[in-house]
XYZ file of C-alpha atoms in Angstrom:
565
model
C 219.916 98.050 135.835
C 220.866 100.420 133.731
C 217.966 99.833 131.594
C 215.088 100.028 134.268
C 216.644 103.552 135.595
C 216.211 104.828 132.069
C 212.965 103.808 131.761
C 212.046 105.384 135.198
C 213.223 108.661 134.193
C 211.518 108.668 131.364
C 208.657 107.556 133.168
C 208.933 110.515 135.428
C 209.821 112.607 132.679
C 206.270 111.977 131.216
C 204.530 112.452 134.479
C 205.329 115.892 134.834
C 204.485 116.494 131.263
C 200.245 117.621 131.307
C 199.739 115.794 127.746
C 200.470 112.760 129.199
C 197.474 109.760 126.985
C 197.412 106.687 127.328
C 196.351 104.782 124.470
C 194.617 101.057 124.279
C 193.648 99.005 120.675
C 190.423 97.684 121.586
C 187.069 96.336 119.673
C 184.250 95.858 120.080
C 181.134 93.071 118.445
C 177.356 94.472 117.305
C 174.441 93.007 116.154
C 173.402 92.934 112.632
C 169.479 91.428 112.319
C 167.919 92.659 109.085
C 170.887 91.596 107.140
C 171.036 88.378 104.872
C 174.642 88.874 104.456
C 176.477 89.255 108.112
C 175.037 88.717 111.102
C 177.338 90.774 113.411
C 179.994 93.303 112.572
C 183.626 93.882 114.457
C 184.137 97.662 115.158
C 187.641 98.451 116.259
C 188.502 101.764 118.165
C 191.239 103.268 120.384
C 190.631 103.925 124.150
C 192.196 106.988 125.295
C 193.053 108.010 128.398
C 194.356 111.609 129.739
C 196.673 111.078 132.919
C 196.188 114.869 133.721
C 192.272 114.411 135.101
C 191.874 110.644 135.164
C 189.179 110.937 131.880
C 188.913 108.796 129.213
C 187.276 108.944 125.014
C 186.840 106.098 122.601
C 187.298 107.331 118.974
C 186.758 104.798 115.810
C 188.384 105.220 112.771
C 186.800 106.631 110.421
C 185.876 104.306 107.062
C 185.233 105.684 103.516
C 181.643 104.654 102.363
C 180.993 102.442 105.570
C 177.509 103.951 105.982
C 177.887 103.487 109.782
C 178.193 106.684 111.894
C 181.789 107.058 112.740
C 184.686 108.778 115.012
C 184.620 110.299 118.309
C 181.949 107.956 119.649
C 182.152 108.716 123.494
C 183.746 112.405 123.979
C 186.365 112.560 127.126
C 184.838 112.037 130.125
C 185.414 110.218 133.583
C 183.362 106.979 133.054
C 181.629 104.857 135.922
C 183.011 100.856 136.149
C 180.023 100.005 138.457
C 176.845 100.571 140.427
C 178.691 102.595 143.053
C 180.061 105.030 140.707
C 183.685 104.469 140.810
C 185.366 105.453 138.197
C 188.090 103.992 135.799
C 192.086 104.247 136.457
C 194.689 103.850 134.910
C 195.303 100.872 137.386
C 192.289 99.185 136.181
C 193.384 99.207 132.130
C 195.513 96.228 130.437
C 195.769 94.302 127.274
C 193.269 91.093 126.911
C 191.138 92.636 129.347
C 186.948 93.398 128.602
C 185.973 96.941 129.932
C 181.961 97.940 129.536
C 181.240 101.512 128.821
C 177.755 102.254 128.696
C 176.613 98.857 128.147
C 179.077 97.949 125.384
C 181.669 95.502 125.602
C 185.468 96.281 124.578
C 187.822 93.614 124.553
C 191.508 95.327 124.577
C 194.149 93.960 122.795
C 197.201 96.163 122.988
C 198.626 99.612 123.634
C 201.310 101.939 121.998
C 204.965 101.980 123.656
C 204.211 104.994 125.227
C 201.766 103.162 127.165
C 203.667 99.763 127.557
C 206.358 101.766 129.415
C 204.353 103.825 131.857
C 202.601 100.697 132.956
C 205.640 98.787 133.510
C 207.419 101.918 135.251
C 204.466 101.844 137.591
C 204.770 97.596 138.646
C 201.693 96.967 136.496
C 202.498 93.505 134.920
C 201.225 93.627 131.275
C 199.414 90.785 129.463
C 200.683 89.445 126.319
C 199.434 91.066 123.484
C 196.379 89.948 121.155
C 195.270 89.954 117.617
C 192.863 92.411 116.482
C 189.721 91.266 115.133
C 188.492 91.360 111.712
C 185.171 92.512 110.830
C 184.084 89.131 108.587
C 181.861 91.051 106.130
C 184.787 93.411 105.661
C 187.242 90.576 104.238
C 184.609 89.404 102.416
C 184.153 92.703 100.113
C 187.889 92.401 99.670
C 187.994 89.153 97.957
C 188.061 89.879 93.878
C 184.535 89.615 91.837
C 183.154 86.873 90.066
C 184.012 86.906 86.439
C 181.138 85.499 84.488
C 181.940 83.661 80.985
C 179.618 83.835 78.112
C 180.027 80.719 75.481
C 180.966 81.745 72.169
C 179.171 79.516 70.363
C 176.000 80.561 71.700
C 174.640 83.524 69.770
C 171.795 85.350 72.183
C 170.780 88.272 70.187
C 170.132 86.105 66.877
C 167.712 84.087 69.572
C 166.144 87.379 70.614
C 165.851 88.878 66.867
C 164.132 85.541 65.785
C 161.854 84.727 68.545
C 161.272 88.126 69.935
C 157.491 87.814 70.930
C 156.738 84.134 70.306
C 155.642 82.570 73.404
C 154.136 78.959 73.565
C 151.460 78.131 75.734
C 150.285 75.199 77.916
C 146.898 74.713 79.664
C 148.167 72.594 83.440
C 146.565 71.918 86.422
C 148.294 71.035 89.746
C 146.387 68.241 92.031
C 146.819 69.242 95.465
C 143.913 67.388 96.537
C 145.791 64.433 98.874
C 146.546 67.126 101.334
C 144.417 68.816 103.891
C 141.819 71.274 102.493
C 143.932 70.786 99.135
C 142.020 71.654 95.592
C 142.551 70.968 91.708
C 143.670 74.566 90.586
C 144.464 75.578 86.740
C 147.249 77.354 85.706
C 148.353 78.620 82.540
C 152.269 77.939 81.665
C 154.371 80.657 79.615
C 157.603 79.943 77.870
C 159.142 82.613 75.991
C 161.381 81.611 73.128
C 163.042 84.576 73.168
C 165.272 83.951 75.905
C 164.217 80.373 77.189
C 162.080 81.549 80.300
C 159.188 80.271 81.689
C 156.413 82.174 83.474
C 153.183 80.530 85.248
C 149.696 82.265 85.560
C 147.538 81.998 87.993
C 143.326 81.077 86.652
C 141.005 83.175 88.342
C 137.054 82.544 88.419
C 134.330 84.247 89.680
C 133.907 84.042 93.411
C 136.697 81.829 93.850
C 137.344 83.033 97.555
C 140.851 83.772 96.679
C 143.320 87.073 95.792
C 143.669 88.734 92.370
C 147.373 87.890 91.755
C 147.913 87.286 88.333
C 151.704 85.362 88.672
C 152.583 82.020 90.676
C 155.762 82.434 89.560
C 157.303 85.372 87.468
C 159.089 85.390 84.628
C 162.595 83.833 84.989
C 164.677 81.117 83.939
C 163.611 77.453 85.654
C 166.542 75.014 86.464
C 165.817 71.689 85.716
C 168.585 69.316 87.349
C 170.820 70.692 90.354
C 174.405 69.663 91.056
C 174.341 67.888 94.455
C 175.687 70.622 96.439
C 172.608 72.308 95.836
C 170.090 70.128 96.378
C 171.121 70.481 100.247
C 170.881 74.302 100.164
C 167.667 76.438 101.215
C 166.169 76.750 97.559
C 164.400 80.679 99.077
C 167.628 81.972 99.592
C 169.812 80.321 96.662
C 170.864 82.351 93.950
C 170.786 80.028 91.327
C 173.484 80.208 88.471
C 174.892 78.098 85.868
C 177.374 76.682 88.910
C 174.616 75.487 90.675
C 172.370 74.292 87.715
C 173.246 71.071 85.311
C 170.421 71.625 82.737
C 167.744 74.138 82.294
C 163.856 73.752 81.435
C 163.581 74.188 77.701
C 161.031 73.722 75.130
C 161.444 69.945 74.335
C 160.519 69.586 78.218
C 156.667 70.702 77.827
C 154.944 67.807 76.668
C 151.026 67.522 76.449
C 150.079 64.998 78.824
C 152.789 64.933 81.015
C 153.406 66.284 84.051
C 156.193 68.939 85.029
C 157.682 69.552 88.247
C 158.667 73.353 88.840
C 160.153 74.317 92.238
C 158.746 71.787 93.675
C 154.687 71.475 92.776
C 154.126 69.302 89.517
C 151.954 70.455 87.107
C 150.119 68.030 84.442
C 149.826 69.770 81.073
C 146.623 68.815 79.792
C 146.267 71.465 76.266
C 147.778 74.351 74.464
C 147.081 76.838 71.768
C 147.634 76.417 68.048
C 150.609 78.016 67.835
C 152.280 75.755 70.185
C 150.992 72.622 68.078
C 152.253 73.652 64.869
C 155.704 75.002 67.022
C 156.228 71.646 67.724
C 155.309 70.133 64.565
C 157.096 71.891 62.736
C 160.593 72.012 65.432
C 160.408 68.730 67.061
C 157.918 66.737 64.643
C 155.107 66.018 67.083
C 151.843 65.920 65.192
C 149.417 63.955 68.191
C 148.810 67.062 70.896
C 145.384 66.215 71.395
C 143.282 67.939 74.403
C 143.188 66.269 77.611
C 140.499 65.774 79.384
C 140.831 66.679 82.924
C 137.443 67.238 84.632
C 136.630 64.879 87.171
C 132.810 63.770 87.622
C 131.001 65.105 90.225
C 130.419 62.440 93.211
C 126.712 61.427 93.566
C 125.116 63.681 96.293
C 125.359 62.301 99.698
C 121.753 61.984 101.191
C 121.599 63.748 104.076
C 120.525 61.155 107.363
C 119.292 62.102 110.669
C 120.561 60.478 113.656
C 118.510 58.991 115.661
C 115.654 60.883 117.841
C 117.006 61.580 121.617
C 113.189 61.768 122.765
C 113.394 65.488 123.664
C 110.554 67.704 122.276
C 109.039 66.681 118.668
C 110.942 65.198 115.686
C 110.882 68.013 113.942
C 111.892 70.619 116.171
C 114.957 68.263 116.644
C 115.726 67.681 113.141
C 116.345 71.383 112.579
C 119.485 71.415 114.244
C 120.781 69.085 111.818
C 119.819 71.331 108.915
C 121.279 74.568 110.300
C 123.730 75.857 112.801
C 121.187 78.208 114.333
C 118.115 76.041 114.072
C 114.935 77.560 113.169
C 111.190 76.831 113.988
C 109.244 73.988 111.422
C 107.280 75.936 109.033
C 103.551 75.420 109.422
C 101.026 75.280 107.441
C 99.173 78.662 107.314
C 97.044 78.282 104.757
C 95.686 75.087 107.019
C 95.748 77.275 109.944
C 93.181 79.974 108.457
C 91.031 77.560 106.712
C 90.582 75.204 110.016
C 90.795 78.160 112.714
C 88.657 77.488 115.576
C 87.359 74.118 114.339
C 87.577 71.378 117.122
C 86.537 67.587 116.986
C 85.093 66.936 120.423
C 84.765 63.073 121.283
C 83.721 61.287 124.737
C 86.101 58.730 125.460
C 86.231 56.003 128.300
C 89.631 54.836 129.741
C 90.193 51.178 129.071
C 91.802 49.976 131.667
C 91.374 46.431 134.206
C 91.581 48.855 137.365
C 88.103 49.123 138.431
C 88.166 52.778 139.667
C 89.151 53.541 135.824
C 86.580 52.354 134.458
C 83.734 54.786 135.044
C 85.709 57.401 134.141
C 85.467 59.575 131.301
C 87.458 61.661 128.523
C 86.362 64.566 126.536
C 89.027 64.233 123.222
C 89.118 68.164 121.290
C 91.237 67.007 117.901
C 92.187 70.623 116.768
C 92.163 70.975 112.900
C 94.611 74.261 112.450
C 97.507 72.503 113.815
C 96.471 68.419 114.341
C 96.697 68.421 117.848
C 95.298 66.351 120.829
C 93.716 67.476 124.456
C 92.227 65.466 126.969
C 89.882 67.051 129.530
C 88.614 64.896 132.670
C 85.333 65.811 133.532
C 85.490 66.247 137.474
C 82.985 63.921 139.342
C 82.009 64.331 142.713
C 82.890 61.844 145.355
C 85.081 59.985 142.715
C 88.389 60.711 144.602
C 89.840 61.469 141.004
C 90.712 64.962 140.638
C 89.380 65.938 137.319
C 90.462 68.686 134.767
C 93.205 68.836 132.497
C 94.612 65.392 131.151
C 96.644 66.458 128.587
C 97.748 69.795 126.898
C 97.774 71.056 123.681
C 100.186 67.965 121.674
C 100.573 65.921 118.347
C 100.143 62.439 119.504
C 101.993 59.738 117.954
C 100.460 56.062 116.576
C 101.623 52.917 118.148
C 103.805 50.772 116.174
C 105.538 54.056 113.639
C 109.175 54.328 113.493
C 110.755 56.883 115.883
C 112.356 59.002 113.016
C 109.569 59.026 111.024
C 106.246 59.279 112.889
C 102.791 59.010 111.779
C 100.140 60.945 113.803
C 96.711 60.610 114.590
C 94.335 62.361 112.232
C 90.608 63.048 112.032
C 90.164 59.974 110.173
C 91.254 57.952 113.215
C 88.679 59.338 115.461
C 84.944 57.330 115.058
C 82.743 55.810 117.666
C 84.322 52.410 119.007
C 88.174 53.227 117.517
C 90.738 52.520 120.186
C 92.987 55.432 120.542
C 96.422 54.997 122.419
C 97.796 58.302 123.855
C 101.362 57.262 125.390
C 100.538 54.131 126.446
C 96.751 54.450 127.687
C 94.216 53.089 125.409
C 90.766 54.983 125.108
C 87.952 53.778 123.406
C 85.605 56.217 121.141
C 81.926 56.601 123.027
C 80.364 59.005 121.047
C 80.724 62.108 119.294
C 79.264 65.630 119.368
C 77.053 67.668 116.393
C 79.242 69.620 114.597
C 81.653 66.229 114.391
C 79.107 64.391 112.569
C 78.360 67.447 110.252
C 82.029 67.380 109.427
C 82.510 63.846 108.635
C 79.305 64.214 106.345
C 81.158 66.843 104.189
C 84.561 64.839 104.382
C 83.736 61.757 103.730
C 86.952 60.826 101.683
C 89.043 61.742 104.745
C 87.089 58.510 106.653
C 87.407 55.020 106.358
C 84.086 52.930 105.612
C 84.086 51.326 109.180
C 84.293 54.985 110.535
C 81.326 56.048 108.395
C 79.647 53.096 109.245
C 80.149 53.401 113.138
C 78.675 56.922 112.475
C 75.409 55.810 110.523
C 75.027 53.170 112.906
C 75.142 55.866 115.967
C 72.956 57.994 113.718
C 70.587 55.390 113.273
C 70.242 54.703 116.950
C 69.529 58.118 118.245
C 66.661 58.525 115.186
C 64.533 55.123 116.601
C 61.408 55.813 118.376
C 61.882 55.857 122.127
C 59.902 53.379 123.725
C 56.853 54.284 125.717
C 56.849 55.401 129.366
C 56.648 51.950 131.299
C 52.761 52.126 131.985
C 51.641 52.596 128.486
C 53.956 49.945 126.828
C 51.820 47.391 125.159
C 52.481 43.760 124.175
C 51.943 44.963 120.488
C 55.282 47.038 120.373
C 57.725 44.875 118.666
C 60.836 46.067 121.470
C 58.797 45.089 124.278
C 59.725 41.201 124.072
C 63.041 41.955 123.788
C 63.384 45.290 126.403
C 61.690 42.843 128.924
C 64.294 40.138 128.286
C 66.987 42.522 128.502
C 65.780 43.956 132.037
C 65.632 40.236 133.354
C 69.062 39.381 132.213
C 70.473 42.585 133.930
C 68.461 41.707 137.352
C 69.977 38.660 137.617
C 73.422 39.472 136.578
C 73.179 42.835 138.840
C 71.176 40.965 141.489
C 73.116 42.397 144.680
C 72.727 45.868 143.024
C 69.507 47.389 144.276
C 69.243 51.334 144.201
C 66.047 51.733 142.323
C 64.512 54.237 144.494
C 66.960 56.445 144.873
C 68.258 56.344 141.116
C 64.776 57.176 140.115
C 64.657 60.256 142.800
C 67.751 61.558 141.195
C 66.382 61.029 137.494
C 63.150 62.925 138.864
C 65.289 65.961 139.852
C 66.238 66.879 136.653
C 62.813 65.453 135.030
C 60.891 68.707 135.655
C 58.023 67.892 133.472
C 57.568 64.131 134.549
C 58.398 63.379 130.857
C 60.138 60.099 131.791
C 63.142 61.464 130.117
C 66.025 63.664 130.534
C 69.155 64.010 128.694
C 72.163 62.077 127.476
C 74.802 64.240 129.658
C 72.675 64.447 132.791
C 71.624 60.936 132.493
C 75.492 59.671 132.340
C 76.327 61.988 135.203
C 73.492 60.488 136.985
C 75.033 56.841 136.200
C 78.086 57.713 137.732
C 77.522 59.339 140.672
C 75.631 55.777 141.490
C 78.816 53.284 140.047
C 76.289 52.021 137.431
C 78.681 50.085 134.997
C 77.561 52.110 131.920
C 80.781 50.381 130.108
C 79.242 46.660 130.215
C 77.878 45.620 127.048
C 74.103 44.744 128.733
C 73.775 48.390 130.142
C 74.806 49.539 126.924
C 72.313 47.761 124.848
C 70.146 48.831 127.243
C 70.698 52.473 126.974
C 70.320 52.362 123.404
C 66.641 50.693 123.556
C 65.907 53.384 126.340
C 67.264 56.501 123.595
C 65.213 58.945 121.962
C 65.724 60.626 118.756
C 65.709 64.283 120.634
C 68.949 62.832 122.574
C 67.344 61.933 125.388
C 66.622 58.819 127.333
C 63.930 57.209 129.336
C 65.020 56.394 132.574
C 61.664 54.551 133.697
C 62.770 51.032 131.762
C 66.555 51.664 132.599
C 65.513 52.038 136.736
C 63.780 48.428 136.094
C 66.788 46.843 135.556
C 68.861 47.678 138.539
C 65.530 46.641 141.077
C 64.849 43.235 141.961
């Protein structure tokens, strides 16, 4: 009882005094991220607080050579505990408590006597006290250095005086090529005598695609055998000493023709320099260092294959994409292109075909030579219900029975009278031919085959025989008659329900202005169809070529015999 009243008055002895300071041990814990060695440090500081206006100051002890900005860190203040901007008291301090002043954390751990008793004297039950914290790095720096031993009977600088600049030298590759985008790259090993380390130099070449740095590895001691504690640890970050290390890399371990493994890539030492060979001829004894040979054979070329043609456009506008990733047109041929500008093949064709309505019709082929292509023009006919015109534009037309990747077109050699010519899957057949066709087959005659030139002679050969007569002065003498009469009597009877002669003949007399008895090749096949006369039948076509006249004309008085009965 005693006791408690003399704490009281000296508890009210102190609280009329104005220096009245409360003081709390506290720390506090802070981040350390660009440091290999700690990862946080523990900062310990003393809370005070003044009893006169309820303001507080946290002050760190000062530390000799810390680097870290120290004392007075907050000056005395009143300081906020929350959002609503109350303020700390007295009441609210105690040991093993955390208190947050401007976003830091203190944990307190313990207060002076002074403070002990004026807590007490006011009913504030106190919390045991704690340890202070210990800043880890801090203890570390205490502990005593590491004493390094040198052997005695080890003599360094006589190795330094006796193979000061004497460095041996081995040729190695390293075969990365089992991994992903991996390469065979040469290296050139270093190994200094002069203090048994090892340096490896990167091989540059011309255009290589890769960064001038002349070192792999720099110069530096390479261990050869770790204890097992080591082989466990993070090799970037271990500072390897004679602890960690059983037996170093030395001389007797480079060995032409056999590889080396150094941190972890093995290298195959293919060569070295003459110095090296008579080094360890005349140190170890090894005579046989022969060269290596290393290069690996080029694989044959891989021939490049197309796939297979979709069917869109031509083949060779599709293989371009294959040969570049932003495909370009085919080149053409332009010295074919001038020579052969404006030169067209023009051929009349007839549809061969077993629909009746198909065939009378007719096809007027243009084979251009600047670029091989094919058109097909329908003459229009009146009253044919076929809508002539355009058959087919400007294309290269393929053969029948050519493989699909490697095509084989139709050329002028192809073209002759009687060839069969299938354009997608309709066959024409080759009627005749115009002038300047014939005049270009005569001065390319190699480009035709002998049944072509043949076809043509045989055409030629027609159109130069006489013409027959006009059908009242034909006598029994001329040697056609016989067979021109014959011919008429076989069509009569064959065509017997076809009888038309009058008005054929008034439509031949239309364009005969003269009464000649002929007219011409284009106006008399016009003429044929407009009446359905099957031009296409091998008896009408005999007979048109007994009724032609050298001047490409024919007479139409013995072809209107044929078709009266």
């Amino acid at each position: 009882m005693v006791g408690l009243l003399r704490n009281s008055d000296v508890a009210s002895t102190l609280i009329n005094s104005n220096f009245q300071v409360l003081k709390f041990d506290a720390y506090f814990q802070e981040d350390v991220p660009m440091s290999t060695e700690e990862h946080y440090r523990i900062r310990q500081v003393s809370i005070y607080y003044y009893l006169e206006d309820d303001s507080m100051s946290v002050v760190e002890p000062v530390v000799e050579n810390s680097g870290i900005p120290q004392g007075k860190l907050i000056k005395r203040q009143r300081l906020t505990k929350n959002d609503r901007g109350d303020h700390y008291h007295w009441k609210d301090l105690n040991r093993g408590i955390n208190i947050t002043i401007y976003g830091k954390t203190f944990h307190v751990v313990d207060c002076d006597r002074f403070t002990q008793a004026f807590l007490e004297s006011q009913g504030i039950e106190l919390n045991p006290p704690e340890k202070m914290a210990l800043d880890p790095y801090t203890e570390l720096r205490k502990q005593p250095l590491r004493k390094y031993v040198t052997p005695s009977d080890f003599d360094q600088l006589k190795q330094f005086r006796t193979f000061d600049k004497q460095v041996l030298r081995f040729y190695a590759i390293w075969d990365d090529t089992d991994s992903m985008f991996g390469e065979c790259r040469t290296y050139i090993i270093h190994y200094y005598l002069m203090d048994d380390t090892v340096e490896i130099r990167e091989v540059h070449e011309r255009n290589d695609g890769r960064d001038p740095f002349p070192l792999l590895m720099n110069r530096q001691h390479m261990p050869k055998v770790l204890v097992e504690n080591a082989k466990n640890f993070p090799q970037c970050v271990l500072e390897i000493s004679d602890q960690e290390v059983l037996e170093w890399y030395t001389a007797k371990d480079f060995i032409v023709g056999k590889p080396l493994t150094i941190l972890g890539r093995t290298f195959f030492i293919y060569d070295c320099d003459p110095f090296t060979r008579q080094y360890y001829r005349e140190k170890f004894g090894i005579t046989d260092l022969p060269r290596i040979d290393v290069s690996k054979k080029e694989p044959p070329p891989v021939k490049q294959e197309l796939p297979p043609y979709n069917g869109y456009g031509q083949v060779e506008d599709s293989a371009q994409n294959c040969f570049a990733l932003i495909p370009k047109a085919p080149k053409k041929d332009v010295v074919k292109m001038l020579v052969n500008d404006n030169k067209v093949l023009r051929y009349l064709a007839a549809l061969e075909s077993p629909i009746q309505e198909d065939k009378d019709r007719r096809f007027v082929f243009s084979y251009f030579l600047a670029t091989d292509m094919i058109s097909i023009f329908e003459p229009p006919v009146r009253n044919s219900g076929i809508i002539g015109g355009k058959y087919l534009g400007r294309t290269r037309v393929v053969k029948p029975n050519s493989f699909v990747d490697n095509p084989v077109y139709y050329g002028p050699g192809d073209f002759f009278i009687g060839a069969v010519i299938d354009v997608f899957g309709h066959r024409f057949v080759i009627l005749d031919v115009d002038e300047y066709v014939l005049k270009y087959m005569e001065s390319n005659a190699a480009e035709y085959s002998p049944e072509a030139l043949s076809s043509i002679q045989n055409h030629v050969r027609k159109q130069e025989a006489p013409a027959p007569e006009l059908e009242n002065k034909q006598t029994e003498e001329d040697p056609g008659t016989k067979e021109l009469e014959a011919l008429i009597d076989t069509i009569q009877k064959q065509l017997k329900d076809y009888s038309c002669k009058d008005n054929i003949r008034e439509a031949f007399q239309v364009y005969d202005k003269e009464a000649s008895g002929y007219v011409d090749r284009e106006k008399f096949f016009k003429i044929c169809e407009s009446f359905n006369i099957p031009i296409d039948d091998s008896l009408v076509e005999e007979l048109i070529r007994i009724c032609s006249h050298e001047e490409g004309k024919i007479n139409y008085y013995n072809f209107v015999r044929a078709f009266s009965n």
